[in-house]
Amino acid sequence: MQGRTWGLRLLLLLGLRLGSQEALPPPCGSQIYCHGELLRQVQMAKLYQDDKQFVDMPLSSAPDQVLRHFRELAQTHNLSIPRQELQMFVQEHFRAVGQELQPWTPEDWRDSPQFLQKILDPRLRAWAGQLHQLWKKLGKKVSVLWASQRGWRDSYWVMEGLLLSEMPETVKGMLQNFLDLVQTYGHVPNGARVYYLQRSQPPLLTLMMDRYVAHTNDTTFLRDHIETLASELDFWTKNRSISVSSGGKSYILNHYEVPYGGPRPESYSKDAELAATLLEGNRDTLLAELKASAESGWDFSSRWLVGGPNPSSLSSIRTSKLVPVDLNAFLCQAEGLMSNFYSRLGNDSEAAKYRNLRAERMAALKDVLWDEDKGVWFDYDLENEKKNLEFYPSNFAPLWAGCFSDPDDVDKALKYLEDSRILTYQYGIPTSLQKTGQQWDFPNAWAPLQDLVIRGLAKSPSAKAQEVAFQLAQNWIRTNFDVYSKKSAMYEKYDISNGGQPGGGGEYEVQVSGPHPPGSFGAVLSP
Ligand SMILES: *[C@@H]1O[C@H](CO)[C@@H](O)[C@H](O)[C@H]1NC(C)=O
Ligand SMILES: *[C@@H]1O[C@H](CO)[C@@H](O)[C@H](O)[C@H]1NC(C)=O
Ligand SMILES: *[C@@H]1O[C@H](CO)[C@@H](O)[C@H](O)[C@H]1NC(C)=O
Ligand SMILES: *[C@@H]1O[C@H](CO)[C@@H](O)[C@H](O)[C@H]1NC(C)=O
């Protein structure tokens, strides 16, 4: 399947000032984009190849008017509206996708940032120079309320790239938008579409702030927004905590969970059809678990299918029943950063509070997720009361996040990497060793997951770990460079089984490969 190019997607959401506009709906309260008869009829008629297309189309008239006209149409046809009539209705009341995204060149873009001079190989330097040019094409300004897309989970890595390109003002704009969303909704939604409001992003906002502050020393910005960062972490505590018993003790950790039924609006017909294969009483649970998986960013993966009645089918998905290593490592890191932030701002009591939260989580990571035999951390299956011993790069997240206290853990994790034969994959680290056809599994490899393993090892004082990190980084750069040389494009994922090709497979691929106009989503990167 043809992969979409979106390697360096950058959706800046400038101009998005939520709260100051029309009254905002409750989480996914929209009768048009979230649930209701109009959504059901349009999606089940499959007017578009990709269900995401319809829910991304902006309205061309007021919502009540659209709903009123729809009720009239439905009445005329006694609810069985002919396909052609439905098509005309959509054309009359909705606009094409992507019209709300305006091209925009970031103001702080400059030629020749310093990092380019540090690249010795002239071919790699020329390539990096071309990638730096792409920021100008990837910037998108959003002019309506519910614009933007999924894919924010990559924002932290996009920000690292922007800082390398010396564009802190652009990073500040992105941060400001996320902080505004937290102020309005209490968490960072999966995307700024109304239908994403029930689902969060993985908690990387505190880390984004840390990177920005480390680059700029902008303590004022930190001071102004520290409470918003705290409220985002409160969301994870209040809405996504889970108690785990292990070895006679009880621990509080976090999981992905979206306690709302109904099909995902952007994959409505697929979800509805999958749910129809189950008994009616089990459908809402399935639909909620599909959303939880979307919240994790790993939609879909054997990680969330493990331990169910039929681990080769999506209908077995049970995301919320697993305690994920990476999520808890992200939170542990965020708690440490919050403690540092509060110290910097002179608030010792809050600094101590977060220091304690981090210490508790470190203990839980060690006692519940760490496996001394294998020498790495694993997701914990709450129902089956055991770890999922499969390989995933996320198993290394505590190294990356600095959330371990025993220095020997690095060498053990390195040995685990060798034991799993991961170093034999010379084009990149696979997402798993299981070939399920889901896109977050073998043979696909993703840049953020390479980073989780590589920088985790590179930070270690162990020479061996650093050497392996260097080798893994070189493998990945080579795969990206070779594909770029052939296709003049960067891809979101690569198939590492086949000499490093653009990756494919899975449900999400189908979602994003719909007929979006060029530039509306993950612009094609051409030199
Ligand atoms: C509308 O549909 C319902 C149920 O499908 C049926 O009982 C009713 O007779 C129909 N009415 C008209 C006017 O066709
Ligand atoms: C989080 O929990 C609170 C209280 O139970 C609830 O009001 C809120 O809607 C939840 N947030 C989300 C995004 O589900
Ligand atoms: C940030 O400020 C601190 C203390 O004021 C100073 O020591 C440090 O060099 C500054 N860093 C940058 C990147 O400006
Ligand atoms: C520390 O932060 C908390 C939470 O924002 C606030 O209530 C408290 O007043 C702050 N204390 C100091 C000394 O600034």
XYZ file of C-alpha atoms and ligand atoms in Angstrom:
583
model
C 0.000 0.000 0.000
C 1.236 3.448 -0.829
C 2.486 5.275 2.254
C 1.638 8.918 2.653
C 4.471 11.317 2.950
C 4.226 13.337 6.079
C 7.576 12.858 7.699
C 7.861 16.361 9.009
C 4.253 17.285 9.328
C 3.735 20.599 10.879
C 0.297 21.841 11.642
C 0.745 24.991 13.501
C -2.798 25.866 14.278
C -2.019 29.501 14.416
C -5.032 31.656 14.760
C -6.746 28.972 16.770
C -7.972 30.810 19.804
C -10.466 28.602 21.449
C -12.691 29.997 24.105
C -12.950 33.428 22.614
C -15.257 32.274 19.854
C -18.702 30.745 19.780
C -19.915 28.671 22.733
C -18.032 25.407 22.719
C -19.803 22.078 22.715
C -19.254 19.523 25.470
C -16.832 16.728 24.561
C -18.071 15.489 21.268
C -21.541 16.896 21.690
C -21.844 17.764 18.032
C -24.975 16.295 16.429
C -23.192 16.478 13.111
C -19.620 15.329 13.624
C -19.847 13.118 16.719
C -23.053 11.121 16.667
C -26.626 11.206 15.424
C -28.581 10.203 12.352
C -26.879 12.532 9.884
C -23.440 11.128 10.712
C -24.744 7.568 10.633
C -26.485 7.925 7.271
C -23.591 9.652 5.540
C -20.909 7.327 6.878
C -22.826 4.096 6.378
C -23.647 5.135 2.791
C -19.846 5.288 2.283
C -19.984 8.380 0.133
C -16.219 8.641 0.477
C -13.507 6.049 0.354
C -12.307 7.240 3.737
C -14.714 8.072 6.598
C -12.351 10.778 7.788
C -13.164 12.807 4.685
C -16.715 13.641 5.718
C -16.006 14.588 9.336
C -13.211 16.897 8.191
C -15.473 18.858 5.845
C -16.386 22.259 7.297
C -20.027 23.323 7.374
C -21.147 25.857 4.822
C -24.169 26.941 6.865
C -25.110 27.131 10.535
C -25.365 23.793 12.376
C -29.100 24.136 13.257
C -29.915 24.910 9.680
C -27.978 21.890 8.447
C -29.738 19.678 10.979
C -33.154 21.105 10.120
C -32.630 20.512 6.403
C -31.441 17.022 7.150
C -34.540 16.248 9.214
C -36.706 17.477 6.371
C -34.841 15.306 3.890
C -35.068 12.307 6.187
C -38.797 12.844 6.655
C -39.417 13.142 2.937
C -37.758 9.788 2.433
C -38.964 8.176 5.628
C -35.328 7.851 6.762
C -34.123 5.825 3.801
C -32.532 8.650 1.878
C -31.274 7.586 -1.559
C -27.523 7.789 -1.911
C -27.658 10.438 -4.587
C -29.876 12.701 -2.469
C -27.489 12.275 0.442
C -24.586 13.207 -1.784
C -26.358 16.363 -2.924
C -27.197 17.234 0.649
C -23.554 16.996 1.667
C -22.435 19.064 -1.308
C -24.913 21.780 -0.435
C -24.176 21.960 3.284
C -20.461 21.203 3.578
C -17.319 22.570 2.028
C -14.346 20.620 0.712
C -11.673 19.465 3.134
C -8.621 21.582 3.652
C -9.927 24.985 2.598
C -9.367 26.262 6.095
C -5.635 25.618 5.945
C -3.675 28.519 4.551
C -0.059 28.295 3.468
C 2.167 30.078 5.910
C 5.886 30.614 6.235
C 7.159 30.632 9.819
C 8.563 34.075 10.596
C 11.601 32.787 12.425
C 12.788 30.594 9.560
C 16.376 31.452 8.578
C 18.762 30.028 6.055
C 21.773 28.093 7.372
C 21.082 27.142 10.987
C 24.215 26.073 12.853
C 23.504 22.344 12.893
C 24.070 22.153 9.143
C 27.710 23.173 9.559
C 28.222 20.299 11.966
C 27.322 17.641 9.385
C 30.609 16.566 7.808
C 29.408 14.357 4.947
C 28.530 16.741 2.082
C 25.670 14.566 0.794
C 24.056 14.339 4.213
C 24.558 18.069 4.721
C 22.842 18.832 1.409
C 19.967 16.559 2.357
C 19.570 18.172 5.779
C 19.580 21.545 4.037
C 16.680 20.421 1.844
C 14.767 19.186 4.867
C 15.330 22.519 6.596
C 13.797 24.252 3.550
C 10.674 22.160 4.004
C 9.579 23.957 7.156
C 8.480 26.760 4.835
C 6.149 24.428 2.978
C 4.861 22.525 5.971
C 3.627 25.472 7.941
C -0.142 25.752 7.834
C -2.261 28.423 9.321
C -5.688 27.460 10.451
C -8.501 29.901 9.998
C -11.501 28.109 11.446
C -12.306 26.725 14.833
C -12.220 23.020 14.262
C -9.392 22.737 11.880
C -6.347 20.569 12.358
C -5.849 16.907 12.076
C -4.794 13.907 13.962
C -1.099 13.405 14.293
C -0.298 15.728 17.156
C 1.346 12.843 18.904
C 4.364 13.683 16.772
C 4.387 17.317 17.863
C 7.076 16.828 20.455
C 9.437 15.429 17.816
C 8.450 18.181 15.378
C 9.386 20.708 18.073
C 12.791 19.098 18.567
C 13.338 19.538 14.833
C 12.223 23.164 14.944
C 14.593 23.919 17.804
C 17.431 22.292 15.895
C 16.453 24.590 13.030
C 16.579 27.519 15.499
C 12.888 28.339 15.311
C 11.867 28.863 18.953
C 9.148 31.399 18.122
C 7.336 28.807 16.033
C 7.668 26.329 18.892
C 6.263 28.907 21.284
C 3.231 29.357 18.994
C 2.569 25.620 18.962
C 2.972 25.415 22.734
C 0.603 28.331 23.210
C -2.045 26.532 21.186
C -1.727 23.342 23.192
C -1.878 25.311 26.435
C -5.037 27.065 25.233
C -6.600 23.669 24.545
C -5.740 22.474 28.038
C -7.290 25.619 29.501
C -10.469 25.047 27.536
C -10.788 21.270 27.763
C -8.543 20.244 30.644
C -6.412 18.042 28.426
C -4.710 18.062 25.024
C -7.238 16.495 22.658
C -6.206 13.949 20.060
C -6.712 16.639 17.425
C -8.514 19.967 17.270
C -11.531 18.480 15.595
C -14.625 18.329 17.720
C -14.728 14.559 17.340
C -11.346 14.162 19.017
C -12.296 15.885 22.250
C -12.942 12.708 24.233
C -9.436 11.475 23.621
C -6.167 12.887 24.821
C -2.683 12.932 23.407
C 0.089 11.046 25.140
C 1.347 13.408 27.874
C 4.342 15.112 26.278
C 3.334 18.747 26.792
C 5.520 19.211 29.887
C 8.492 17.871 27.956
C 7.740 20.262 25.092
C 7.829 23.151 27.563
C 11.095 21.855 28.982
C 12.733 21.757 25.552
C 11.505 25.272 24.766
C 12.690 26.697 28.095
C 16.054 24.950 27.805
C 16.507 26.577 24.400
C 15.296 30.079 25.271
C 15.491 30.555 29.058
C 11.982 31.992 28.784
C 11.102 31.692 32.481
C 8.271 34.194 32.098
C 6.447 31.925 29.670
C 6.995 29.017 32.041
C 5.688 31.007 35.018
C 2.614 32.116 33.077
C 1.696 28.548 32.145
C 2.906 26.306 34.932
C -0.607 25.887 36.328
C -1.921 24.828 32.934
C 0.794 22.191 32.738
C -0.222 21.026 36.208
C -3.867 20.775 35.162
C -2.932 18.589 32.200
C -1.207 16.167 34.563
C -4.257 16.340 36.837
C -6.340 15.072 33.926
C -4.157 11.953 33.775
C -4.480 11.489 37.523
C -8.244 12.014 37.638
C -9.348 10.420 34.388
C -6.712 7.844 33.487
C -5.384 6.300 36.720
C -5.626 2.655 37.578
C -4.781 0.736 40.693
C -2.525 -2.287 40.260
C -1.810 -4.951 42.872
C 1.486 -6.717 42.672
C 3.414 -8.714 45.276
C 0.844 -7.897 47.952
C 1.219 -4.138 47.410
C -0.976 -1.724 45.581
C 0.262 0.899 43.109
C -1.303 3.697 41.117
C -0.308 3.777 37.461
C -1.929 5.099 34.279
C -3.543 3.635 31.209
C -5.248 4.820 28.039
C -8.991 4.761 28.365
C -11.837 6.558 26.620
C -15.042 5.773 28.494
C -17.404 6.600 25.652
C -19.126 4.202 23.266
C -20.182 4.840 19.679
C -18.081 4.444 16.549
C -15.149 6.799 16.045
C -16.693 9.442 13.767
C -13.644 9.444 11.495
C -13.812 5.635 11.017
C -17.508 5.266 11.500
C -18.437 2.585 9.014
C -15.450 0.362 9.819
C -16.117 0.568 13.548
C -19.837 -0.032 13.103
C -19.199 -3.055 10.907
C -16.650 -4.490 13.311
C -19.027 -3.932 16.249
C -21.792 -5.703 14.331
C -19.725 -8.909 14.470
C -20.108 -8.932 18.287
C -23.096 -9.518 20.532
C -24.912 -6.271 21.154
C -23.907 -6.144 24.819
C -20.194 -6.147 23.913
C -20.255 -3.461 21.264
C -19.814 -0.322 23.330
C -16.839 -1.824 25.100
C -15.207 -2.598 21.787
C -15.872 0.908 20.480
C -14.410 2.482 23.625
C -11.312 0.290 23.361
C -10.783 1.350 19.738
C -10.786 4.964 20.937
C -8.373 4.198 23.750
C -6.041 2.765 21.168
C -6.294 5.965 19.129
C -5.428 7.879 22.309
C -2.230 5.860 22.670
C -1.094 6.775 19.165
C -0.553 3.062 18.451
C -3.677 2.464 16.427
C -3.507 -0.388 15.892
C -1.024 -2.868 17.305
C -0.620 -6.360 18.700
C 0.173 -4.486 21.925
C -3.543 -3.910 22.477
C -4.746 -7.236 21.099
C -2.694 -9.439 23.406
C -4.518 -11.633 25.907
C -7.928 -11.385 24.238
C -9.991 -14.236 22.835
C -8.700 -13.733 19.297
C -5.444 -11.741 19.255
C -5.366 -11.702 15.472
C -8.620 -9.740 15.239
C -9.281 -6.106 16.074
C -12.477 -7.219 17.776
C -10.215 -8.476 20.595
C -8.846 -5.037 21.328
C -8.422 -4.316 25.054
C -6.179 -1.246 25.275
C -7.478 -0.080 28.645
C -6.627 -3.452 30.220
C -2.923 -2.847 29.690
C -0.671 -0.607 31.739
C 1.677 0.798 29.081
C 5.383 1.264 29.743
C 5.739 4.365 27.567
C 2.740 6.207 29.014
C 4.020 5.731 32.547
C 7.551 6.686 31.553
C 6.229 9.895 29.949
C 4.335 10.731 33.138
C 7.307 9.916 35.345
C 9.440 12.238 33.268
C 6.766 14.951 33.334
C 6.566 14.724 37.133
C 10.331 15.160 37.379
C 10.243 18.149 35.037
C 7.381 19.747 36.990
C 9.427 19.396 40.134
C 12.354 21.159 38.424
C 10.093 23.861 37.033
C 8.605 24.639 40.448
C 12.074 24.753 42.004
C 13.147 27.179 39.317
C 10.121 29.332 40.102
C 10.855 29.170 43.828
C 7.795 27.109 44.782
C 9.294 24.470 47.053
C 6.094 22.834 48.231
C 4.917 22.090 44.699
C 8.428 20.966 43.769
C 8.325 18.486 46.644
C 4.869 17.258 45.656
C 6.017 16.345 42.152
C 9.264 14.886 43.435
C 7.196 12.506 45.570
C 4.870 11.617 42.710
C 7.871 10.764 40.594
C 9.408 8.641 43.340
C 6.151 6.697 43.736
C 5.921 6.095 40.021
C 9.558 4.990 39.806
C 8.834 2.402 42.495
C 5.782 1.204 40.583
C 7.715 1.017 37.308
C 10.297 -1.152 39.023
C 7.878 -3.386 40.927
C 5.147 -3.822 38.324
C 6.662 -3.295 34.870
C 10.352 -4.179 35.210
C 11.240 -7.813 34.486
C 14.488 -8.880 36.074
C 14.801 -12.100 34.015
C 14.480 -10.387 30.648
C 16.123 -7.164 31.764
C 13.566 -4.671 30.476
C 10.129 -3.174 31.204
C 6.903 -4.647 29.803
C 3.260 -3.567 29.565
C 1.242 -5.115 32.382
C -2.000 -6.948 31.594
C -4.456 -6.081 34.375
C -6.948 -8.859 33.678
C -4.531 -11.701 33.139
C -2.235 -10.312 35.856
C 0.937 -10.744 33.883
C 3.365 -8.840 31.709
C 3.204 -8.906 27.922
C 6.665 -10.276 27.159
C 6.658 -9.307 23.471
C 9.242 -6.923 22.031
C 8.212 -3.289 21.479
C 10.515 -0.238 21.354
C 8.234 1.280 24.007
C 9.720 -1.266 26.435
C 12.767 1.031 26.538
C 10.882 4.245 27.339
C 12.069 4.422 30.986
C 15.685 4.641 29.757
C 14.747 7.461 27.409
C 12.790 9.232 30.164
C 15.500 8.703 32.763
C 13.035 6.852 35.001
C 15.179 4.147 36.537
C 17.503 4.252 39.504
C 19.771 1.241 39.056
C 22.557 2.045 36.533
C 22.858 -1.689 35.746
C 19.422 -1.538 34.118
C 21.012 -0.042 31.005
C 23.306 -3.013 30.462
C 20.450 -5.396 31.111
C 18.280 -3.592 28.580
C 21.121 -3.710 26.083
C 21.389 -7.446 26.572
C 17.631 -7.739 26.092
C 17.977 -5.865 22.796
C 20.603 -8.381 21.678
C 18.598 -11.357 22.941
C 15.572 -10.172 20.936
C 17.812 -10.088 17.842
C 16.773 -6.501 17.165
C 20.294 -5.526 16.127
C 20.007 -7.867 13.129
C 17.450 -5.517 11.530
C 19.778 -3.228 9.665
C 17.196 -0.783 8.260
C 15.661 0.295 11.557
C 14.097 -1.001 14.759
C 10.780 -2.724 14.013
C 7.685 -1.688 15.969
C 7.212 -5.291 17.082
C 8.205 -8.754 15.909
C 4.636 -9.703 15.103
C 3.265 -9.554 11.604
C -0.401 -8.803 12.229
C -1.129 -6.533 9.280
C -1.682 -3.708 11.760
C 0.490 -0.722 11.090
C 2.059 -0.489 14.548
C 3.640 -3.917 14.134
C 6.280 -5.650 12.058
C 7.629 -4.678 9.518
C 6.896 -0.985 10.068
C 9.355 1.315 11.785
C 8.581 4.832 13.065
C 10.971 7.675 13.759
C 9.733 8.477 17.309
C 10.222 4.843 18.308
C 13.783 4.858 16.988
C 14.359 7.906 19.145
C 12.972 6.169 22.255
C 15.557 3.414 21.960
C 18.490 5.344 20.520
C 18.524 8.310 22.876
C 17.789 6.057 25.823
C 20.993 4.173 25.122
C 23.024 7.196 24.017
C 22.459 8.982 27.343
C 24.061 6.147 29.244
C 27.683 6.420 30.372
C 28.231 2.854 29.112
C 30.515 2.862 26.056
C 28.839 -0.253 24.717
C 25.363 1.335 24.945
C 26.632 4.442 23.150
C 28.167 2.360 20.408
C 24.933 0.468 19.823
C 22.985 3.742 19.853
C 25.306 5.135 17.194
C 24.881 2.048 15.025
C 21.084 2.169 15.330
C 21.046 5.879 14.479
C 23.200 5.258 11.449
C 20.883 2.476 10.243
C 17.894 4.755 10.473
C 19.528 7.736 8.784
C 20.667 5.488 5.964
C 17.151 4.109 5.390
C 15.666 7.623 5.324
C 18.434 8.915 3.086
C 18.179 6.044 0.611
C 14.413 6.345 0.293
C 14.700 10.126 -0.034
C 17.295 9.709 -2.779
C 14.876 7.553 -4.751
C 11.556 9.206 -3.981
C 12.432 12.759 -2.950
C 10.167 12.330 0.039
C 10.180 11.561 3.750
C 7.637 9.046 5.002
C 5.838 8.663 8.295
C 6.951 5.038 8.543
C 9.259 2.622 6.755
C 8.975 -1.075 5.969
C 12.256 -2.449 7.274
C 11.752 -5.998 6.028
C 12.397 -5.074 2.465
C 15.493 -2.938 2.241
C 13.776 0.054 3.763
C 10.669 1.076 1.831
C 7.818 3.398 2.682
C 5.653 1.447 5.136
C 2.011 0.497 4.829
C -0.772 -1.665 6.178
C -3.290 -1.182 8.911
C -6.480 0.740 9.303
C -5.051 4.174 9.867
C -3.239 4.105 6.553
C -6.547 3.823 4.804
C -7.797 6.782 6.792
C -5.043 9.126 5.786
C -4.671 8.044 2.213
C -8.022 9.469 1.176
C -8.291 12.143 -1.471
C -7.060 15.101 0.550
C -6.039 18.017 -1.612
C -2.281 18.553 -1.668
C -1.042 20.422 1.319
C -4.035 19.872 3.555
C -2.376 17.130 5.479
C 1.243 16.198 5.611
C 2.396 17.942 2.504
C 4.367 15.861 0.052
C 7.944 16.758 0.720
C 9.735 17.418 -2.490
C 13.083 19.122 -2.851
C -42.003 4.602 7.173
O -41.272 3.502 7.678
C -41.914 2.795 8.700
C -40.930 1.762 9.270
O -39.919 1.471 8.366
C -43.197 2.185 8.182
O -43.854 1.501 9.217
C -44.082 3.281 7.641
O -45.223 2.733 7.043
C -43.345 4.117 6.599
N -44.149 5.272 6.231
C -44.252 5.704 4.977
C -45.072 6.922 4.786
O -43.701 5.134 4.042
C -12.654 13.590 33.161
O -13.415 13.272 34.307
C -14.319 14.301 34.674
C -14.933 13.920 36.023
O -15.318 12.601 36.027
C -15.364 14.470 33.580
O -16.269 15.497 33.900
C -14.635 14.834 32.294
O -15.552 14.912 31.216
C -13.583 13.799 31.978
N -12.836 14.242 30.802
C -12.827 13.566 29.653
C -12.058 14.170 28.533
O -13.371 12.500 29.499
C 19.858 30.741 31.058
O 19.958 31.477 32.251
C 20.905 30.970 33.167
C 20.797 31.749 34.466
O 20.299 33.024 34.270
C 22.292 31.059 32.506
O 23.246 30.526 33.386
C 22.265 30.265 31.219
O 23.495 30.390 30.535
C 21.170 30.730 30.296
N 21.060 29.835 29.159
C 20.787 30.251 27.925
C 20.610 29.183 26.877
O 20.670 31.415 27.641
C 2.929 27.128 44.633
O 2.045 26.679 43.637
C 0.740 26.370 44.102
C -0.046 25.758 42.966
O -0.048 26.596 41.852
C 0.109 27.645 44.656
O -1.175 27.357 45.179
C 0.999 28.207 45.757
O 0.475 29.454 46.194
C 2.412 28.413 45.243
N 3.271 28.800 46.333
C 4.172 29.751 46.222
C 5.028 29.993 47.414
O 4.293 30.423 45.203
